[in-house]
């Protein structure tokens, strides 16, 4: 299930990177006033963020396959849910 969840996130990241790139290219036709700077300067962050999030998601998948998908603090949350730890 964790692999499926990460693959869905990876798909969204790749979607963001792919279509964000085309949005970036279209930004060269529009300019900010009064500086005349292309809007592509601002929209460049969208595909970059998509690529960086995709890399992070691939890292999470690989680490999950190698070491398991348990996160830090899961044991403590289980103890809290079972009532073995007093939460103050």
Coordinates of C-alpha atoms in Angstrom, one line a residue:
X1 CA 0.0 0.0 0.0
X2 CA 2.8 2.4 0.8
X3 CA 4.4 1.7 -2.6
X4 CA 1.1 2.5 -4.3
X5 CA 0.8 5.8 -2.3
X6 CA 4.3 6.8 -3.3
X7 CA 3.7 5.9 -6.9
X8 CA 0.6 8.1 -7.0
X9 CA 2.7 11.0 -5.5
X10 CA 5.4 10.3 -8.1
X11 CA 2.8 10.6 -10.8
X12 CA 1.6 13.9 -9.6
X13 CA 5.2 15.2 -9.3
X14 CA 5.9 14.2 -12.9
X15 CA 2.7 15.7 -14.1
X16 CA 3.7 19.0 -12.3
X17 CA 7.1 18.9 -13.9
X18 CA 5.9 18.1 -17.4
X19 CA 3.1 20.6 -17.6
X20 CA 4.9 23.1 -15.5
X21 CA 7.7 23.1 -18.2
X22 CA 5.2 24.0 -20.9
X23 CA 3.7 26.8 -18.7
X24 CA 7.3 28.0 -18.2
X25 CA 7.8 28.2 -21.9
X26 CA 4.6 30.1 -22.5
X27 CA 5.7 32.6 -19.9
X28 CA 8.2 34.1 -22.3
X29 CA 5.3 35.7 -24.2
X30 CA 4.1 37.7 -21.2
X31 CA 6.0 40.4 -19.3
X32 CA 5.7 41.9 -15.8
X33 CA 5.1 45.6 -15.6
X34 CA 7.0 48.0 -15.3
X35 CA 10.2 46.0 -15.4
X36 CA 9.5 44.1 -18.6
X37 CA 10.7 40.8 -17.0
X38 CA 9.2 37.7 -18.6
X39 CA 6.7 35.8 -16.4
X40 CA 8.8 32.7 -17.1
X41 CA 11.2 33.9 -14.4
X42 CA 8.4 33.2 -11.8
X43 CA 6.9 30.1 -13.4
X44 CA 10.3 28.4 -13.6
X45 CA 9.8 27.3 -10.0
X46 CA 6.9 25.0 -10.9
X47 CA 8.8 22.4 -13.0
X48 CA 11.9 22.6 -10.7
X49 CA 9.7 21.8 -7.7
X50 CA 8.1 18.9 -9.6
X51 CA 11.5 17.4 -10.4
X52 CA 12.8 17.8 -6.8
X53 CA 9.6 16.3 -5.3
X54 CA 9.9 13.4 -7.7
X55 CA 13.5 12.8 -6.7
X56 CA 12.5 12.9 -3.0
X57 CA 9.6 10.4 -3.7
X58 CA 11.9 8.0 -5.6
X59 CA 14.3 8.2 -2.6
X60 CA 11.4 7.3 -0.2
X61 CA 10.4 4.4 -2.4
X62 CA 13.9 3.0 -2.6
X63 CA 14.5 3.4 1.1
X64 CA 11.2 1.9 1.9
X65 CA 11.9 -1.2 -0.2
X66 CA 15.3 -1.6 1.4
X67 CA 14.5 -0.8 5.0
X68 CA 10.7 -0.9 5.3
X69 CA 8.3 1.9 5.2
X70 CA 8.1 2.5 9.0
X71 CA 8.7 6.1 10.0
X72 CA 10.4 7.4 13.1
X73 CA 7.9 7.7 16.0
X74 CA 5.6 5.0 14.8
X75 CA 6.4 2.9 17.8
X76 CA 5.6 5.8 20.1
X77 CA 2.3 6.4 18.4
X78 CA 1.4 2.8 18.8
X79 CA 2.1 2.9 22.5
X80 CA 0.0 6.0 22.8
X81 CA -2.9 4.4 20.9
X82 CA -2.7 1.3 23.2
X83 CA -2.7 3.5 26.3
X84 CA 0.8 2.5 27.5
X85 CA 2.1 6.0 27.5
X86 CA 0.7 9.0 29.4
X87 CA 0.3 12.0 27.1
X88 CA 0.6 15.3 28.9

